[in-house]
Structures are given as structure tokens and as C-alpha cells.
CSV table of C-alpha atoms and ligand atoms in Angstrom, one decimal:
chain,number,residue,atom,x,y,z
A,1,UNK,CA,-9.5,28.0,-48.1
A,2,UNK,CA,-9.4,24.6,-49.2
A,3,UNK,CA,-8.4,21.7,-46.9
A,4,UNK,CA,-7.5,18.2,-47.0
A,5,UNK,CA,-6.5,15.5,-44.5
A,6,UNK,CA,-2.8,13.7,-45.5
A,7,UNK,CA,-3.2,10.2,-46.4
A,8,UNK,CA,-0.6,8.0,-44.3
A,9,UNK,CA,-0.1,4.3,-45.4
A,10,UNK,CA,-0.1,1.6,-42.0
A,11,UNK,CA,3.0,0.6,-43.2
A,12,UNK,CA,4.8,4.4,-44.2
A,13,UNK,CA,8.4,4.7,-42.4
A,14,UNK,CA,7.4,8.1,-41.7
A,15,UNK,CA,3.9,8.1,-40.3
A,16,UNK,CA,3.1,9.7,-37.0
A,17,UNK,CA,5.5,7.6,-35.1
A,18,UNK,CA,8.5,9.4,-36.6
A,19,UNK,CA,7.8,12.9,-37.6
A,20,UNK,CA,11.4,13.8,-39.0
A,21,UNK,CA,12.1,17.3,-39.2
A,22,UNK,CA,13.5,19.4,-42.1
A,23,UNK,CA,14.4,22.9,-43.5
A,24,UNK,CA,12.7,23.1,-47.4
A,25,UNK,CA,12.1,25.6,-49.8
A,26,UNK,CA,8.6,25.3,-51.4
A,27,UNK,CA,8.9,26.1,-55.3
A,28,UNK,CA,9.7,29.6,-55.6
A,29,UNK,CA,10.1,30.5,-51.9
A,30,UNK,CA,12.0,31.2,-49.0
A,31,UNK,CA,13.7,27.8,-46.8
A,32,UNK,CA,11.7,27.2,-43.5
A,33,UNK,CA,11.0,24.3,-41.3
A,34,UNK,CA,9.0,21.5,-41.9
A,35,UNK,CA,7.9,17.7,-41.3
A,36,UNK,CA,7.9,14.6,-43.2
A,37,UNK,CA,4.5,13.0,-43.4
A,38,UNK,CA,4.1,10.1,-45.4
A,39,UNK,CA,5.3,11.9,-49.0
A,40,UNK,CA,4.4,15.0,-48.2
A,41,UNK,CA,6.1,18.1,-46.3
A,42,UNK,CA,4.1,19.9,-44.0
A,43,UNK,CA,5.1,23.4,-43.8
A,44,UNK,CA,5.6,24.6,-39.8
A,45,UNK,CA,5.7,28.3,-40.7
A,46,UNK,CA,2.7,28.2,-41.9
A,47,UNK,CA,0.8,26.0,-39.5
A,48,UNK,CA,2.2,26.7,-36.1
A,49,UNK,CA,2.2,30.3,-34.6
A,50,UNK,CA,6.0,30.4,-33.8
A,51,UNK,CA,8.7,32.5,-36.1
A,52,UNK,CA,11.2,29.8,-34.7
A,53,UNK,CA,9.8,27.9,-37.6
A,54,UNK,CA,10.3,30.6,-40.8
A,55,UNK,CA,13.9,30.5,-39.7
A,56,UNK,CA,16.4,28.6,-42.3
A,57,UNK,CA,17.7,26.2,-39.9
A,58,UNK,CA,16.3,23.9,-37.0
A,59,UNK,CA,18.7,25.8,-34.5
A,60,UNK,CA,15.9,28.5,-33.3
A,61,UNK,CA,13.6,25.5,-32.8
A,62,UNK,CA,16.0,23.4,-31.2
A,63,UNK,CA,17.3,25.6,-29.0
A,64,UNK,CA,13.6,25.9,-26.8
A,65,UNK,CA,14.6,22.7,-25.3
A,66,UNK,CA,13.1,19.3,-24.8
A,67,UNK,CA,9.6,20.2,-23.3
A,68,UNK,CA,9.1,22.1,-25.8
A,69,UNK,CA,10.4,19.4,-28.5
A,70,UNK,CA,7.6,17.1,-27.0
A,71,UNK,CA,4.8,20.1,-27.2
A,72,UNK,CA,5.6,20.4,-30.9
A,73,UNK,CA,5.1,17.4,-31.7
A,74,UNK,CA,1.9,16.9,-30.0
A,75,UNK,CA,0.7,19.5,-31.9
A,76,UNK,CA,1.6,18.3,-35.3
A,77,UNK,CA,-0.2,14.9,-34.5
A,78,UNK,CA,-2.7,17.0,-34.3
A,79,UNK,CA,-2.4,19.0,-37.1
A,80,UNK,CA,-1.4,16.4,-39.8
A,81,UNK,CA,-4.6,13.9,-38.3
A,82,UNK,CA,-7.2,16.4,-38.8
A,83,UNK,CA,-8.2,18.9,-41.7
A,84,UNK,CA,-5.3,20.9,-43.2
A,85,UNK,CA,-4.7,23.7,-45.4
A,86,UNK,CA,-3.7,22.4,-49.2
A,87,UNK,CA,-1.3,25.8,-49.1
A,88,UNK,CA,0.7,24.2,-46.2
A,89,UNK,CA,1.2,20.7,-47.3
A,90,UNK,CA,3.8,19.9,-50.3
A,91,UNK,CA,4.8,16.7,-52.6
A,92,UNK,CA,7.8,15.9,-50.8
A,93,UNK,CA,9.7,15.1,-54.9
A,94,UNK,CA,8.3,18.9,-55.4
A,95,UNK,CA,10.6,21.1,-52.8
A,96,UNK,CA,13.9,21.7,-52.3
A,97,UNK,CA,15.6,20.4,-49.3
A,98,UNK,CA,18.4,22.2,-47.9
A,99,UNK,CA,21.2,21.4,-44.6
A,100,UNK,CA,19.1,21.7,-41.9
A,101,UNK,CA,21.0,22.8,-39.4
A,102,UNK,CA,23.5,25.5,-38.9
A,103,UNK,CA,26.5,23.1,-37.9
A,104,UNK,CA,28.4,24.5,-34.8
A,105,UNK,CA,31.3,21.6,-33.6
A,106,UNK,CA,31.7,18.3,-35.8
A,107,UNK,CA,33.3,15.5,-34.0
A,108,UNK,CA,33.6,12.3,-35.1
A,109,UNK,CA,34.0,9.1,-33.1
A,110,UNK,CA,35.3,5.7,-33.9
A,111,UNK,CA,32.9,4.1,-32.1
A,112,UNK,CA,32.5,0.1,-33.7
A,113,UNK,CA,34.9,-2.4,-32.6
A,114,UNK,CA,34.6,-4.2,-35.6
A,115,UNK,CA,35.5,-1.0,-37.7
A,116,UNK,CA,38.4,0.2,-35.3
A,117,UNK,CA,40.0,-3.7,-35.5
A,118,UNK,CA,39.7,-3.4,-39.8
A,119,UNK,CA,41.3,-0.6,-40.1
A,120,UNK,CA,44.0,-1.3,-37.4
A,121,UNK,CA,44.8,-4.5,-39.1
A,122,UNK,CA,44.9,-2.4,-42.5
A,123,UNK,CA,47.0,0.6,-41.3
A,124,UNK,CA,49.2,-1.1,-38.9
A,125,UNK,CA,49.5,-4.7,-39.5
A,126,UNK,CA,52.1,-5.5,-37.3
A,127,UNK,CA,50.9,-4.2,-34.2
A,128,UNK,CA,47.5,-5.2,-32.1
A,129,UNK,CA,45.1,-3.9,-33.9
A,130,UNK,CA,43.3,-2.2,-31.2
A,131,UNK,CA,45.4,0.9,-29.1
A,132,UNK,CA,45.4,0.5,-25.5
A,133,UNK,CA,43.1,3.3,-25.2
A,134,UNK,CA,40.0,2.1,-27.3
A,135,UNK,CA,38.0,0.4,-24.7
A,136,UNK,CA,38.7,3.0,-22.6
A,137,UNK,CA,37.1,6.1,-23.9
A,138,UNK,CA,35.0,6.8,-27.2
A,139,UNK,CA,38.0,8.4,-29.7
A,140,UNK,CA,36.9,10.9,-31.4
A,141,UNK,CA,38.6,13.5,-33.4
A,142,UNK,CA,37.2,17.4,-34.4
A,143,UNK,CA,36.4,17.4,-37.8
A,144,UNK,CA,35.4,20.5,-40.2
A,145,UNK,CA,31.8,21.9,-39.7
A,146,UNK,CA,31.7,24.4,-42.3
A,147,UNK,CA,32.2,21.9,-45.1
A,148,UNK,CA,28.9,19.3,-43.9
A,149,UNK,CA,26.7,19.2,-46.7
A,150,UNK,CA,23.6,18.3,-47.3
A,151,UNK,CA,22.6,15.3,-48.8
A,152,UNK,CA,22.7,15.3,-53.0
A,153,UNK,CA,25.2,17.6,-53.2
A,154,UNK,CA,28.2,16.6,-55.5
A,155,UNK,CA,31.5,15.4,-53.7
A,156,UNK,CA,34.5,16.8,-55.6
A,157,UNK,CA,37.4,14.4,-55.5
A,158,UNK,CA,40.4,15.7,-53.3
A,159,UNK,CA,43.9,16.6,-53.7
A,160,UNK,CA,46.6,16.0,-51.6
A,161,UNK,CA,49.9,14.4,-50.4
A,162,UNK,CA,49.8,10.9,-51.2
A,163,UNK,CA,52.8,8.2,-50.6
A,164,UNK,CA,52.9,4.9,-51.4
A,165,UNK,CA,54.7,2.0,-48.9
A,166,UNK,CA,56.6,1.2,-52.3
A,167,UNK,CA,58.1,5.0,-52.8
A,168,UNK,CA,60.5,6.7,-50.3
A,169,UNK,CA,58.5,10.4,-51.0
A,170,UNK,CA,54.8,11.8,-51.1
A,171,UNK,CA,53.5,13.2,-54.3
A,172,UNK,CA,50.3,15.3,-54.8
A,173,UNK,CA,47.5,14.8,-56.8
A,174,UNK,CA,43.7,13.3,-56.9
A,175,UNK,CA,42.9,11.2,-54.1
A,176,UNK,CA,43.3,7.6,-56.2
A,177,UNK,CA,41.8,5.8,-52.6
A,178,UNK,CA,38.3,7.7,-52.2
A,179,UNK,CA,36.2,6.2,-49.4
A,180,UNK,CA,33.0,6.4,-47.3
A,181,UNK,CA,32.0,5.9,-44.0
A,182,UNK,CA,28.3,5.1,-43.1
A,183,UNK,CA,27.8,6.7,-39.9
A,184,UNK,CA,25.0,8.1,-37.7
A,185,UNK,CA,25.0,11.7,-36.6
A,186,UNK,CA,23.8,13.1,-32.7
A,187,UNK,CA,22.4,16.8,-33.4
A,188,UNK,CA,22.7,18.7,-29.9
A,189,UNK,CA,19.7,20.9,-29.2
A,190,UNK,CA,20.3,22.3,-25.5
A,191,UNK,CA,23.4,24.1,-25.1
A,192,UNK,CA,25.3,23.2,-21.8
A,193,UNK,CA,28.0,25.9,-20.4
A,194,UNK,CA,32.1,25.8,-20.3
A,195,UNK,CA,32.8,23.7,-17.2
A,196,UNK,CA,29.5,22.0,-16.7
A,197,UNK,CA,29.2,18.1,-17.3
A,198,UNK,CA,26.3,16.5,-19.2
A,199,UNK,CA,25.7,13.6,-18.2
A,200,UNK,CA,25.1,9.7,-19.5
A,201,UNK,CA,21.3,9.9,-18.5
A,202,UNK,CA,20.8,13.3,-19.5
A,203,UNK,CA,21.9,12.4,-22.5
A,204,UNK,CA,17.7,13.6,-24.4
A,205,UNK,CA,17.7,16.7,-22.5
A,206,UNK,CA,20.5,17.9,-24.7
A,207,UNK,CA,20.3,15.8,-27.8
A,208,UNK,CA,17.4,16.8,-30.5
A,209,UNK,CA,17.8,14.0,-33.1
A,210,UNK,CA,19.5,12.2,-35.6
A,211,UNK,CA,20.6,12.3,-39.3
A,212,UNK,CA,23.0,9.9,-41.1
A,213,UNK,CA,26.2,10.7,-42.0
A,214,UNK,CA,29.1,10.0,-45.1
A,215,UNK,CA,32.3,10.8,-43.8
A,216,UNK,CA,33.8,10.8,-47.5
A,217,UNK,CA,37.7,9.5,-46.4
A,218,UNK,CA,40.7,9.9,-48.6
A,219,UNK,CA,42.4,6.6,-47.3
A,220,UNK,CA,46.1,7.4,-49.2
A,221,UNK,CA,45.9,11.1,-47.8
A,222,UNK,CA,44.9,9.9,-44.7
A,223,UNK,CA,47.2,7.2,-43.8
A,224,UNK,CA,50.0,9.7,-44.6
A,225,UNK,CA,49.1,12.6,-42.7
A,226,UNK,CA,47.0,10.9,-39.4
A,227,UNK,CA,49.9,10.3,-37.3
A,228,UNK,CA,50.4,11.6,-34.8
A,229,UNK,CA,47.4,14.1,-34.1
A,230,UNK,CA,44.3,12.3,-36.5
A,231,UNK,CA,42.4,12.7,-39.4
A,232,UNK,CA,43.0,16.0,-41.2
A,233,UNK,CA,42.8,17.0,-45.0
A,234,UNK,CA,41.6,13.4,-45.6
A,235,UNK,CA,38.6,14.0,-44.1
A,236,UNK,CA,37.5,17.9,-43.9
A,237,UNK,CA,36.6,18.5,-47.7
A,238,UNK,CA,33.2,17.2,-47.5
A,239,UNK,CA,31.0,15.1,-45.3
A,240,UNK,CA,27.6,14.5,-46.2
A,241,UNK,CA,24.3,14.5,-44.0
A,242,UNK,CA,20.5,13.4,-44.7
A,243,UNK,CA,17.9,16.2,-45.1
A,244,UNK,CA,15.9,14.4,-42.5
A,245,UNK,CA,16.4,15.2,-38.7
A,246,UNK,CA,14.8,12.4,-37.0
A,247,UNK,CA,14.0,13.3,-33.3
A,248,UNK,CA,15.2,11.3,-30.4
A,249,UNK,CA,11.5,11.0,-29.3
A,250,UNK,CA,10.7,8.9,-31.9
A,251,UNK,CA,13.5,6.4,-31.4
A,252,UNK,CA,12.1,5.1,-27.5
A,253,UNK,CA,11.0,1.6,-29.1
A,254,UNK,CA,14.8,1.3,-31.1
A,255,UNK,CA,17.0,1.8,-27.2
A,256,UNK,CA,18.2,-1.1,-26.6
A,257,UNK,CA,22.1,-1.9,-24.8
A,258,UNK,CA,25.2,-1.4,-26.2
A,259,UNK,CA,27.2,-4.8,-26.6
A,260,UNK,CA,28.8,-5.8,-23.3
A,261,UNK,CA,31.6,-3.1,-22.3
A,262,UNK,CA,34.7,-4.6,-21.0
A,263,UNK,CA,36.8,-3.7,-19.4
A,264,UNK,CA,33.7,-1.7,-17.1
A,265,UNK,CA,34.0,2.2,-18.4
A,266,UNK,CA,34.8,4.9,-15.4
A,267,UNK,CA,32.1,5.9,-13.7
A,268,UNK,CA,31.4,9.2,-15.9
A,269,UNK,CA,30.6,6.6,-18.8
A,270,UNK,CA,27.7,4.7,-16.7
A,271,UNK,CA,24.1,5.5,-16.4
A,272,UNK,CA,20.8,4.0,-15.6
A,273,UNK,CA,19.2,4.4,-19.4
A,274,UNK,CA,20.3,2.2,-22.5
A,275,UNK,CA,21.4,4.3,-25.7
A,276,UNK,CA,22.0,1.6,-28.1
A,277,UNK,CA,19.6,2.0,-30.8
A,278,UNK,CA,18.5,-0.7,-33.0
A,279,UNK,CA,18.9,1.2,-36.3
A,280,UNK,CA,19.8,-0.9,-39.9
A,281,UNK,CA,21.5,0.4,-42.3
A,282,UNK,CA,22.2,-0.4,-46.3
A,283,UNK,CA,24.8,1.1,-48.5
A,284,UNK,CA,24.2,1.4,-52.1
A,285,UNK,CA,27.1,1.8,-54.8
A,286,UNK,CA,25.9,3.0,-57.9
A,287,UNK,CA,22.4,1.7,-56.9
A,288,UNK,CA,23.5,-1.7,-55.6
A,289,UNK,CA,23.1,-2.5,-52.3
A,290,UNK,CA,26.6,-3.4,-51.0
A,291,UNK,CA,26.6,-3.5,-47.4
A,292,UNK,CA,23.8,-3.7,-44.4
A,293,UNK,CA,25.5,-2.3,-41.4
A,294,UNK,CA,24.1,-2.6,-38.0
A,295,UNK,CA,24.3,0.0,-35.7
A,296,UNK,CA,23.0,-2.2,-32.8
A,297,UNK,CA,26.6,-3.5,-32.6
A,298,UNK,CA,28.3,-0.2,-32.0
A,299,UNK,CA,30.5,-0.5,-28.9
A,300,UNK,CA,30.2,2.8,-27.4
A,301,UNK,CA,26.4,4.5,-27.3
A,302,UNK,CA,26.4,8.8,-28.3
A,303,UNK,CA,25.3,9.0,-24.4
A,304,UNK,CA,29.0,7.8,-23.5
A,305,UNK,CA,30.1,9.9,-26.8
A,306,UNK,CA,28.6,13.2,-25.4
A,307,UNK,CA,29.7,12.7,-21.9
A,308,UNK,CA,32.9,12.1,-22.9
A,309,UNK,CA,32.7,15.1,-24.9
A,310,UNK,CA,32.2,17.3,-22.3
A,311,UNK,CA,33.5,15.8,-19.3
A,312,UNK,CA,36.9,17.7,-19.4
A,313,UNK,CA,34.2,21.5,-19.0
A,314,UNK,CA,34.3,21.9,-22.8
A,315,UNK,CA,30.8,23.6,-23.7
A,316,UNK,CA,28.3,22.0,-26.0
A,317,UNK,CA,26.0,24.1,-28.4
A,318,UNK,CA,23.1,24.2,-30.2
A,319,UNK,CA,24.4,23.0,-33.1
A,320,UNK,CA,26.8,20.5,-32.7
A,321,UNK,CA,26.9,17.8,-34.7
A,322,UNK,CA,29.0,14.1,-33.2
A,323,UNK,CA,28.9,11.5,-35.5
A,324,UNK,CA,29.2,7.5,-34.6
A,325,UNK,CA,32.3,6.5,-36.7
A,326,UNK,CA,32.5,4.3,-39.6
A,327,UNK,CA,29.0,1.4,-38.9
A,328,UNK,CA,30.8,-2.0,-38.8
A,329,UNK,CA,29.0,-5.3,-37.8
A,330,UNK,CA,31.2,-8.5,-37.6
A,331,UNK,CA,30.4,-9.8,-41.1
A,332,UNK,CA,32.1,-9.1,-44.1
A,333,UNK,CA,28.6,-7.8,-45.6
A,334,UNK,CA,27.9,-5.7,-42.6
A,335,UNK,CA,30.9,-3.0,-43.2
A,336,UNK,CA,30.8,0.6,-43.6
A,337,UNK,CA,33.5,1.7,-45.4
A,338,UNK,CA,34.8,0.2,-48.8
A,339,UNK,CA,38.0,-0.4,-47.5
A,340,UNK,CA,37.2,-2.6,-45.4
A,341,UNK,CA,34.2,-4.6,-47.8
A,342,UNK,CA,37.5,-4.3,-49.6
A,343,UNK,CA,40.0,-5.0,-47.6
A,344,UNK,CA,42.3,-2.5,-48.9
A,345,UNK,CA,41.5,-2.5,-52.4
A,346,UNK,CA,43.1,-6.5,-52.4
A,347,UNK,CA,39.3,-7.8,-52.5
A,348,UNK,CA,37.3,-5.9,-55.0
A,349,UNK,CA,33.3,-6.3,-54.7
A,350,UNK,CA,30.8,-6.9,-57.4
A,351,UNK,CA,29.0,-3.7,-58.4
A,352,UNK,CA,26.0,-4.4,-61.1
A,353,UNK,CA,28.0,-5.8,-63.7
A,354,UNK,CA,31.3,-4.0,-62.8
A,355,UNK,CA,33.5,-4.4,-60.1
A,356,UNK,CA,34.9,-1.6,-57.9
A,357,UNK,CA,37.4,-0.7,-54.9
A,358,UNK,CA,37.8,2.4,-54.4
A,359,UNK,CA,35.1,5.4,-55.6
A,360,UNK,CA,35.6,6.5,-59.6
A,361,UNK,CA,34.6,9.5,-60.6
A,362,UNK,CA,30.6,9.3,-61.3
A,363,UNK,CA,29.8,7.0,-58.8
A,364,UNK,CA,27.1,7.3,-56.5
A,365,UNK,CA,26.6,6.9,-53.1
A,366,UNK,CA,23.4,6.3,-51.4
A,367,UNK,CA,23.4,5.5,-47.8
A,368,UNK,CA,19.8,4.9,-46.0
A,369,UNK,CA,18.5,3.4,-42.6
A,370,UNK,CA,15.3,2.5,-40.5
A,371,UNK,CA,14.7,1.4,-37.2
A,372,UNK,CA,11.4,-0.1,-35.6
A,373,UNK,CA,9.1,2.3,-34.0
A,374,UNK,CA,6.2,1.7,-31.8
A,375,UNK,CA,3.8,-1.3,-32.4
A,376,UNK,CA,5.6,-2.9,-35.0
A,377,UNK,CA,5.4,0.7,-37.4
A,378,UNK,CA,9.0,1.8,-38.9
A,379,UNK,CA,10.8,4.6,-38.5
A,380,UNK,CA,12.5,5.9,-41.9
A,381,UNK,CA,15.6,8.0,-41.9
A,382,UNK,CA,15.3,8.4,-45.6
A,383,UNK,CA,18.8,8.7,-47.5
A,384,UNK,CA,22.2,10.7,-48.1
A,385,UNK,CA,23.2,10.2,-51.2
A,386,UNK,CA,26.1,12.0,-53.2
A,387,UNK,CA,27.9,11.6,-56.8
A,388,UNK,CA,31.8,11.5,-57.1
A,389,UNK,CA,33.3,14.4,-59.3
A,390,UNK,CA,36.8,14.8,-60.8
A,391,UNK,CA,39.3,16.5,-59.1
A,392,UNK,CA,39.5,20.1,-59.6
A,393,UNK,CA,42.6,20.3,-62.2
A,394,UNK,CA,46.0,21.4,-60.8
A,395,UNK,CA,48.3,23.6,-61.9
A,396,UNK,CA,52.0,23.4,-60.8
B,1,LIG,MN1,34.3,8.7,-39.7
């Protein structure tokens, strides 16, 4: 059997510091777990004695719980520093990388202040632009899990109602206000049960790690239909995650606190341990880089998200996937959604040599992020990146 030993670059975002999980299909086989090292994919079912890892989603895996989350990786420091097989190791340009988990709940929060004040001054311009509630609790709406996607798969433009302040009716057709949202995504490993609590500071007992999300947004379908009870249609036709799972483990040297909270949250929103992270984004519009959103500035951490989530008894599970909200820092080069960077569509940005507002069809989306690691090494998320389609045609 021949062997070989990985070459990993000082300065690789995904050396042994980070260790992102994935599910892959080598070429002409079956999807199973592996791990990113430096370019390459190591295959887990094939190097670690545990059919958790020939499964076609991390949910097996992630279900065993976080001792066993910090075995793992021990072992795969091991494996991928030392001797291994050629058969288990893979070109990462050379697989195919599928969604890798099996989504249970989506949820998605609103969780930057700077986002939540944009889009309150765009939607409702004569009223403050923050709802009594905001600073309150983390608001969050349920979104549609069977319809997350993995990252590079094509986003079909939606149909819907759309009506225009100027016209007294909706109409229906293509979306002509096709958005994203640069988010980050909480994967939950451990499952509680209906009428526990998790709480803030067992926040990495539950949670496994963490992808980054598109929450494609239909802005004129969405104004229409959100009052009174949220998102809907404008939202649930695609949302987009990175192949990459990066493990909470790997984020320790990224924790840092959440801006300062005030008015002081309820007590079920305060712990001992900081859940900030320190994690920079950049968005790219048809390979431009467009925006550099900050998710140190988010307001309310996933700890508070999570508690919140289940502080009413409702049951998390392996599965679940909560998402930040839209990634907005205070400068107008810091926002994550075009809407904003646009201000509606009045302010239209500089794309290449075009200029754009709203998504057309062909466009592409590529949203990617990194956040220091241990002794000054990076920790790569890698990228989710999608191309805008027409609209299915419509017959009436
Ligand atoms: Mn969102």
C-alpha cells in the first residue's frame, strides 16, 4: 500500500488548527464524511474504524456528542501528521461535495443592529426603525429546511405576489428585487428533549460547528407578504450553505464579546462564557468583492440565539440548523445584503465595469469568511457560492 504524508503550508486556512468537516463523493463513489486538509480531502470512512463516517451526512457523527467531537479530532491530527494511505486522501478540485448535513429545523435570526436599523428605515420609514422588542430577545423566524442547498447549486429566480407603493394591487411574476443575505449558520449536534432548557454556557455541548449561509431574499415578495407573521415565500425557495462544517473547537482563539447589550438581557440570556466570534467576511458579485462584513459586530451571540430558542421547552435536534441574520457592520462597505449596499435600489454599486442593484439573471454570488485561529494561523470557512437563473416560465 503506498503512503504519503499531506503537505500543509504555515500559512493554509485549513491546517490542523481548523479541520472543517465535510460529506464528498470521491470520483465514481458513494458520499461519506471527510476533512479538509490543506487542498486535499481526507476520507474518514476509510481511515477511522467507525461506520458513523460511510454515512451521507454528518448527523450519525454528530449525534455522539462533544467528547467524542474532541476524540475525533485528536485522532485526525494524528492521522493527517504521520504516513497515510494515497487511497484515502483526494485533490479537494477532484470530488464532489454534497449538503452535509441532513437539515432538521431552520431558523433564522435578525441578529445585527446595524442590519435590523437598514432595513427598518427601508421598510418602514416613518416609524423608529427598531421594534420595541429587538433588544429584547434575538427575533428569529422558522424558515424552510428542505429547500437548504448546498453550496454551487443554481438559485432559480422566484415567482410571486409583488405590489408596488405606486399601484393599489399585487401582481405575480419573477421576483424583479432578488437579494442575499451573508449570514453564519449554528449546526446543532446534541439533541436536547421537549421541555428542557439549554442553556447560554452550554451553548458547545449542543452546538457542532459552523457553515455560512445565503438567505437568497425576494425583497418585493417579501415586503408584501411579512406582515403580520414574517418572512414567507420570500425567503423559503432556496437558501444556500458552504460544503465546509467548521467545528466550534476550532473557533476558541476567534470568542471574543458581543458589543455591549443594553438594555441588560433577562437572566436566561446571561452566562459566564463569551460567544462573539471574530469571524470576517467578503461578498463577491460576479467576482468583485463588494462588501467585508464583520460578524464581531453582531448584537446578539448564537449562545443567546439557541437559548432563546429553547427556553419556552421546544426540543432541539441533531440537525438543526439557526442562522445569524443578514452580517451588517456600521459602514456602508460592511453590509450584507444588496439592499442595503443599495439602499433600496436608489444607490446602485459598481460591479467590474457594470453596475448593479438588484441580482440579474447570471450573476453570481460568492460569499467567503475566515477567522484567526491559534498562534496567529487562520481558520478558512472556504465559500458558498451560487448563480442566479431565470424564472421558471408561467403560464396563466
Ligand atoms: Mn436572513
Amino acid at each position: 500500500m503506498s503512503t504519503t504524508v499531506i503537505d500543509i503550508p504555515s500559512d493554509s486556512p485549513f491546517g490542523i488548527e481548523n479541520l472543517p468537516y465535510c460529506v464528498f463523493s470521491p470520483v465514481g463513489h458513494a458520499p461519506r464524511v471527510g476533512v479538509r486538509v490543506a487542498d486535499t480531502v481526507v476520507d474518514l470512512a476509510a481511515t477511522l474504524l467507525d461506520p458513523v463516517f460511510a454515512e451521507p451526512t454528518l448527523n450519525a457523527f454528530m449525534a455522539q456528542g462533544l467528547p467524542r467531537w474532541k476524540e475525533v479530532r485528536r485522532q485526525i491530527v494524528d492521522l493527517v501528521t504521520s504516513d497515510i494511505s494515497s487511497t484515502a486522501i483526494h485533490p479537494v478540485s477532484e470530488v464532489t461535495l454534497h449538503l452535509p448535513i441532513a437539515v432538521a429545523d431552520y431558523v433564522d435570526f435578525y441578529a445585527s443592529e446595524h442590519h435590523a436599523t437598514n432595513l427598518g428605515r427601508l421598510f418602514r420609514p416613518d416609524d423608529a426603525p427598531l421594534m420595541p422588542n429587538w433588544k429584547h430577545l434575538p427575533v428569529g423566524y422558522h424558515g424552510r429546511s428542505s429547500t437548504v442547498v448546498v453550496s454551487g447549486t443554481d438559485v432559480i429566480r422566484p415567482c410571486g405576489q409583488r405590489k408596488s407603493p405606486e399601484n393599489a394591487d399585487p401582481d405575480f411574476g419573477p421576483s424583479r428585487r432578488l437579494d442575499i443575505e451573508a449570514e453564519l449558520g449554528f449546526v446543532v449536534g446534541t439533541a436536547s428533549r421537549m421541555g428542557e432548557r439549554i442553556d447560554h454556557d452550554a451553548f458547545a455541548e449542543h452546538v457542532f460547528g459552523v457553515v455560512i449561509v445565503n438567505d437568497w431574499s425576494a425583497r418585493d415578495l417579501q415586503s408584501w407578504e411579512y406582515v403580520p407573521l414574517g418572512p414567507h415565500l420570500g425567503k423559503s425557495f432556496a437558501t444556500s450553505i458552504s460544503p465546509w462544517v467548521v467545528p466550534l473547537l476550532a473557533l476558541e482563539a476567534a470568542r471574543i464579546d458581543t458589543p455591549i447589550q443594553d438594555p441588560e438581557p433577562l437572566p436566561y440570556l446571561r452566562g459566564q462564557q463569551k460567544w462573539g466570534l471574530d469571524v470576517d467576511l467578503a461578498v463577491e458579485w460576479n467576482g468583485h468583492v463588494v462588501s467585508r462584513p464583520p460578524y464581531a459586530q453582531m448584537y446578539w451571540s448564537p449562545a443567546q440565539m439557541l437559548a432563546h430558542t429553547t427556553v419556552n421547552g421546544a426540543a432541539a435536534s441533531t440537525g438543526d440548523l439557526f442562522a445569524s441574520g443578514t452580517i451588517s457592520g456600521p459602514d456602508k462597505n460592511q453590509r450584507g445584503a444588496f439592499i442595503e449596499l443599495t439602499w433600496g435600489g436608489s444607490e446602485p454599486v459598481t460591479v467590474g465595469s457594470e453596475t448593479r442593484t438588484f441580482l440579474e439573471d447570471g450573476d453570481t454570488v460568492t460569499i467567503s469568511a475566515c477567522a484567526p485561529g491559534p498562534g496567529g494561523t487562520r481558520i478558512g470557512f472556504g465559500d458558498v457560492h451560487a448563480r442566479i437563473l431565470p424564472a421558471t416560465p408561467v403560464r396563466r
